[in-house]
XYZ file of C-alpha atoms in Angstrom:
408
model
C 4.551 3.437 38.474
C 5.787 1.419 36.030
C 2.954 -1.060 33.940
C 3.481 -4.331 33.757
C 4.215 -4.360 29.987
C 7.448 -6.116 30.357
C 8.303 -8.784 33.149
C 11.167 -7.680 35.493
C 14.346 -8.471 33.827
C 17.807 -7.929 34.512
C 20.429 -6.485 31.948
C 21.064 -9.807 30.347
C 17.058 -9.938 29.636
C 16.623 -13.200 31.234
C 12.572 -13.588 31.829
C 10.780 -13.715 34.888
C 10.090 -17.048 36.414
C 6.416 -18.328 35.564
C 5.988 -15.959 32.624
C 5.670 -18.614 30.153
C 2.242 -19.730 31.591
C 0.816 -16.248 31.530
C -1.415 -15.144 28.865
C 0.444 -12.385 26.896
C -0.973 -9.267 27.322
C -0.759 -6.699 24.393
C -0.824 -2.940 23.988
C -3.749 -0.915 22.893
C -3.815 2.820 22.017
C -7.155 3.992 23.110
C -6.665 8.011 22.465
C -3.757 9.619 20.470
C -3.317 13.641 20.325
C -0.820 15.186 17.680
C -0.259 18.625 17.818
C 2.425 20.361 14.990
C 3.410 16.699 14.009
C 3.786 17.030 10.176
C 0.632 17.359 8.695
C -1.409 17.332 11.581
C -1.611 20.874 13.492
C -3.914 19.110 15.971
C -5.822 16.140 15.743
C -7.163 13.877 18.161
C -8.281 9.969 17.621
C -10.581 8.547 20.194
C -10.404 4.308 19.522
C -13.359 1.874 21.332
C -12.452 -0.633 23.490
C -12.726 -3.290 20.768
C -10.684 -1.481 18.384
C -8.105 -4.228 17.946
C -7.417 -3.947 14.200
C -6.812 -0.403 12.999
C -6.697 0.385 9.059
C -6.040 3.941 7.910
C -7.063 4.825 4.614
C -6.783 7.758 2.108
C -4.907 9.120 -0.870
C -1.162 9.324 -1.355
C 0.264 11.986 0.864
C -2.967 12.629 2.730
C -1.097 11.469 6.210
C -1.587 7.603 6.835
C 2.209 7.208 7.281
C 2.548 10.352 9.575
C -0.017 8.952 11.687
C 1.562 5.726 12.117
C 4.978 7.487 12.962
C 3.162 9.256 15.400
C 1.886 6.068 17.340
C 5.630 4.875 16.898
C 6.967 7.339 19.003
C 5.091 6.025 21.891
C 7.698 3.274 22.081
C 11.667 4.016 22.116
C 13.479 5.015 19.326
C 13.265 7.612 16.433
C 10.240 6.193 14.813
C 9.078 3.936 11.735
C 11.295 7.083 9.254
C 14.241 6.529 11.825
C 14.023 10.720 11.376
C 15.544 13.772 12.857
C 13.362 14.723 15.875
C 13.442 18.327 14.417
C 12.127 17.212 11.257
C 9.126 15.993 12.573
C 7.501 19.337 13.580
C 4.891 20.552 10.917
C 5.071 23.164 8.243
C 2.644 25.715 7.119
C 1.759 26.285 3.322
C 4.607 28.516 2.797
C 6.927 25.301 3.980
C 7.933 27.230 6.878
C 7.998 25.489 10.174
C 5.439 26.321 12.576
C 6.194 27.909 16.053
C 5.706 25.179 18.221
C 7.604 22.113 18.305
C 5.626 18.841 17.657
C 4.209 16.601 20.356
C 2.180 13.533 20.727
C 0.109 12.314 23.711
C -1.692 9.096 23.989
C -3.697 6.622 26.570
C -2.796 3.097 26.071
C -3.893 0.237 27.679
C -1.281 -2.592 28.433
C -2.557 -5.874 30.639
C -4.755 -4.285 33.338
C -3.001 -1.083 33.300
C -3.844 2.213 31.297
C -0.744 4.283 30.897
C -0.673 7.906 29.724
C 2.382 8.663 27.400
C 3.623 12.181 26.449
C 6.362 12.583 24.232
C 7.905 15.704 21.786
C 10.731 17.553 20.225
C 13.070 18.297 23.724
C 16.318 19.989 23.481
C 18.312 20.416 20.012
C 22.029 20.580 20.177
C 24.707 21.498 17.819
C 25.312 17.336 17.529
C 22.490 15.800 19.155
C 18.839 16.325 19.758
C 16.337 14.463 22.134
C 12.901 14.070 22.662
C 11.240 14.728 26.202
C 9.034 11.878 27.745
C 6.125 11.793 30.292
C 4.806 8.475 31.694
C 1.819 9.449 33.962
C 2.638 12.879 34.231
C 6.149 12.202 35.181
C 8.939 13.351 33.443
C 11.485 10.278 32.497
C 15.270 11.279 31.306
C 15.559 7.758 29.017
C 13.826 6.496 26.418
C 14.491 3.207 27.927
C 11.522 3.807 30.342
C 9.474 4.098 27.659
C 10.271 0.263 26.613
C 8.849 -0.761 29.995
C 5.660 0.379 29.102
C 5.324 0.249 25.267
C 7.196 -1.592 22.582
C 6.413 -1.156 18.502
C 7.453 -3.126 15.797
C 6.787 -2.105 12.117
C 7.229 -2.999 8.352
C 7.488 -0.140 5.695
C 7.762 0.086 2.264
C 11.311 0.792 2.924
C 11.828 -2.030 4.116
C 10.187 -4.232 1.282
C 13.751 -5.025 0.049
C 15.682 -5.080 3.418
C 17.687 -7.988 2.419
C 18.948 -6.774 -0.733
C 19.652 -3.714 0.767
C 22.312 -1.969 2.749
C 23.954 -3.782 5.996
C 23.217 -1.289 7.998
C 19.344 -1.183 7.596
C 19.425 -5.068 8.512
C 21.619 -4.535 11.726
C 18.762 -1.819 12.593
C 16.027 -3.923 11.872
C 17.572 -6.859 14.142
C 18.579 -4.532 16.932
C 14.853 -3.501 17.165
C 13.862 -7.282 17.402
C 16.271 -7.843 19.930
C 15.519 -4.884 22.128
C 11.934 -6.380 22.726
C 14.005 -9.433 24.882
C 16.851 -7.655 25.937
C 15.702 -4.074 27.625
C 19.156 -2.771 27.761
C 20.503 -3.552 24.169
C 19.196 -0.073 22.552
C 21.664 1.609 25.587
C 24.322 -0.834 24.772
C 24.275 -0.031 21.212
C 24.628 3.566 21.728
C 27.577 3.639 24.299
C 29.445 1.387 21.698
C 28.550 3.897 18.948
C 29.920 6.516 20.939
C 33.132 5.094 21.926
C 33.819 3.865 18.300
C 32.994 7.204 17.037
C 35.511 8.736 19.772
C 38.071 6.001 19.437
C 38.336 6.974 15.537
C 38.575 10.346 15.759
C 41.489 10.167 18.373
C 43.262 7.662 15.938
C 42.456 9.508 12.811
C 43.570 13.056 14.114
C 46.527 11.522 16.276
C 45.335 13.349 19.733
C 44.617 10.601 22.027
C 47.268 9.058 24.291
C 47.513 5.365 25.071
C 45.768 5.519 28.374
C 42.788 7.122 26.905
C 42.791 4.541 23.774
C 42.780 1.964 26.153
C 40.157 3.303 28.312
C 37.481 3.515 25.382
C 38.715 0.012 24.095
C 37.889 -1.233 27.452
C 34.267 0.213 26.882
C 34.165 -1.303 23.154
C 34.804 -4.589 24.819
C 32.423 -4.423 27.575
C 29.532 -3.208 25.151
C 30.339 -5.048 22.034
C 30.143 -8.440 24.005
C 26.631 -7.738 25.429
C 25.596 -6.550 21.956
C 26.806 -10.139 20.275
C 25.595 -11.754 22.995
C 21.698 -10.012 22.796
C 21.888 -10.500 19.042
C 22.764 -14.315 19.014
C 20.274 -15.174 21.646
C 17.414 -13.459 19.683
C 18.478 -15.223 16.997
C 18.173 -18.641 18.557
C 14.692 -17.512 19.689
C 13.601 -16.643 16.137
C 15.290 -19.759 14.471
C 13.332 -21.867 16.861
C 9.884 -20.425 16.124
C 10.758 -20.435 12.320
C 11.319 -24.181 12.354
C 8.657 -25.138 14.441
C 6.129 -22.629 13.279
C 3.027 -23.223 10.819
C 2.501 -20.742 8.161
C 1.566 -20.233 4.577
C 4.663 -17.766 4.345
C 8.057 -19.159 3.561
C 10.348 -19.931 6.108
C 13.467 -17.815 6.495
C 16.651 -19.421 7.395
C 18.648 -16.522 9.365
C 22.219 -16.063 10.161
C 25.113 -13.628 11.859
C 28.379 -13.512 10.392
C 31.168 -11.292 10.268
C 32.229 -8.768 12.920
C 33.784 -11.348 14.870
C 30.724 -13.626 15.118
C 32.548 -16.736 14.454
C 34.566 -16.213 17.603
C 32.860 -14.723 19.814
C 30.146 -17.388 19.620
C 32.512 -19.821 21.013
C 33.491 -17.639 24.004
C 32.041 -16.913 27.521
C 31.062 -13.143 27.968
C 34.034 -12.359 30.305
C 36.535 -13.920 27.522
C 34.541 -11.955 24.852
C 35.130 -8.851 26.452
C 39.014 -9.235 26.573
C 38.755 -10.450 22.837
C 36.863 -7.664 21.469
C 38.778 -4.841 23.545
C 42.261 -6.916 22.024
C 40.905 -6.631 18.791
C 40.826 -2.592 18.482
C 43.997 -2.513 20.237
C 45.383 -4.400 17.761
C 43.663 -2.401 14.986
C 45.259 1.001 16.199
C 47.925 1.487 13.822
C 45.885 -0.219 10.501
C 42.798 2.245 11.372
C 45.023 5.315 11.831
C 46.400 5.040 8.613
C 42.887 4.865 6.730
C 42.197 1.016 7.254
C 38.827 -0.203 8.380
C 37.979 -2.153 11.590
C 35.562 -4.859 12.097
C 33.386 -5.558 15.068
C 29.508 -5.869 16.105
C 29.072 -2.465 13.979
C 30.124 -4.732 10.994
C 27.790 -7.643 11.369
C 25.634 -8.885 8.688
C 22.112 -10.304 9.160
C 21.697 -12.964 6.064
C 18.716 -14.804 5.106
C 17.716 -17.826 2.793
C 14.685 -18.824 1.421
C 14.146 -22.346 2.298
C 11.643 -23.838 0.349
C 13.109 -22.132 -2.762
C 16.948 -22.674 -2.021
C 17.791 -19.241 -2.730
C 19.254 -16.139 -0.801
C 16.943 -13.484 0.081
C 18.695 -10.887 -1.241
C 17.843 -12.607 -4.671
C 14.310 -13.222 -4.596
C 11.612 -10.980 -5.610
C 9.963 -7.859 -4.035
C 7.123 -9.883 -3.201
C 9.314 -12.953 -1.603
C 11.343 -10.751 0.074
C 8.527 -9.073 1.924
C 6.841 -12.379 2.542
C 9.883 -13.799 4.113
C 9.999 -10.616 5.967
C 6.594 -10.897 7.324
C 7.404 -14.711 8.285
C 10.424 -12.937 10.786
C 8.316 -10.619 12.253
C 5.212 -13.232 13.183
C 7.965 -15.527 14.517
C 9.558 -12.745 16.740
C 5.921 -11.612 18.008
C 5.201 -15.331 19.083
C 8.787 -15.826 20.700
C 8.212 -12.340 22.640
C 4.687 -13.570 23.694
C 6.341 -16.859 24.921
C 9.249 -15.752 26.658
C 8.334 -11.829 27.782
C 4.519 -12.322 28.451
C 3.860 -9.322 26.466
C 3.070 -8.498 22.503
C 4.019 -5.096 21.143
C 1.975 -2.808 18.925
C 2.464 -4.220 15.552
C 2.528 -1.074 12.502
C 1.971 -2.290 9.075
C 2.341 0.521 6.521
C 1.062 -0.483 2.813
C 1.496 -4.157 3.718
C -0.720 -5.283 1.302
C 1.698 -4.321 -1.357
C 3.586 -6.820 -3.163
C 1.093 -9.718 -1.631
C -0.725 -11.893 -3.715
C -4.407 -12.624 -2.578
C -3.416 -15.965 -1.048
C -0.880 -14.448 1.398
C -2.991 -11.378 2.099
C -5.668 -13.766 3.302
C -2.895 -15.658 5.355
C -1.705 -12.230 7.054
C -5.196 -11.301 8.050
C -5.244 -14.748 10.069
C -2.275 -14.531 11.732
C -3.285 -10.878 12.510
C -6.578 -11.843 13.815
C -4.857 -14.516 16.185
C -2.852 -11.752 17.761
C -3.649 -10.364 21.127
C -2.373 -6.885 20.466
C -3.373 -4.000 18.485
C -2.434 -3.912 14.785
C -2.389 -0.472 12.680
C -2.368 -0.886 9.093
C -2.513 1.599 6.094
C -3.643 1.635 2.652
C -5.021 3.585 0.080
C -8.402 1.722 -0.307
C -10.562 -0.281 1.838
C -10.901 -3.227 -0.417
C -7.130 -3.945 0.061
C -8.435 -5.454 3.117
C -10.950 -7.366 2.182
C -11.002 -10.723 4.552
C -10.645 -8.189 7.357
C -13.722 -5.591 7.427
C -15.787 -7.073 10.318
C -12.825 -6.845 12.685
C -11.483 -3.712 11.538
C -11.919 -0.309 12.374
C -11.149 1.936 9.787
C -10.032 5.815 9.826
C -10.273 8.050 6.731
C -7.072 10.328 7.471
C -8.500 13.014 5.327
C -11.250 13.515 7.996
C -8.324 14.102 10.467
C -6.278 16.618 8.907
C -9.019 18.977 7.563
C -8.317 21.446 10.156
C -4.459 21.175 9.907
C -3.437 23.003 6.480
C 0.146 22.010 6.445
C 2.284 19.792 4.151
C 1.892 15.872 4.394
C 4.889 13.743 4.147
C 3.467 10.182 3.989
């Protein structure tokens, strides 16, 4: 039976009547057990009822990020590292993969419900792999089922320069934020990506007939229009929060450009489907000859530092991180208002590149969140100002009986 982690919503993501009047419900991990998970052979973490802020400390390579990654696998997706599932299984001192695949088991509290989650490496195929999922002892076929009981958002050092990195990284980031409001978004993205790959292969190899290509173009139209709509609606919600919010962090001015956003935003869903379908149909010849084709897979997320009047991509690492934090905080507030829930918040090395003023501002924002927040750092002193409200875990104590190579 599903817990009340997300209100009942249709594929379009409309929030149930009266949700805005409810106090937001957060997600809290009460117990997590790691088996053959990177450098954790067999480790168990029990957390007290009042452990709302978890701080993982330890030297570089001790396994802080590994534990954070395990927590991220309680939600849909490929975790904070976006890793292949087969790469997560631990290795011994000789760097050989251990005999049994990795697994994570947890008990979480979501609102008034206590839920058991189990996940681990499932089947490994030549072209794809999947993870197994159990919710309250019942096997689930789709990762989307996890999104009904546990969601998570995160910030990692790899994202510190998100706004000046590759566009694909920003799209993945935006799609994770969008998934919180539109429960079918990840599935729509996967269906679109599969159709796009097959469409491109048929054209490049010259092996597809017109009917086959037309069927794929209808699929691209159907899911492309849904993806564009969901991303755009998420943008509207976050822009509202960023405009109205009061925070010590800089305000990011966000926009989605390219990939047909200029004309899709003017169309209703039915017309948008037809427009995307037509776009791919007209692109057959140029793509087959080695050209490129745009679409929702090439949309660009751009950010602007309002106070500085500068593109985020040109800002320092510290300023980019501050902008990213402001976006995440706006997302959390929008989610609380519109879905009645808050996700787990996972912050890896979050104090790096933040000055004292912004560290304290972040801790104040975190203290106001009614959900569990996990943070990592090499030393406790980096979390000065948070001590009384935090539950500290030295990860070396967890890995003493787990003699395998760390990858944090």
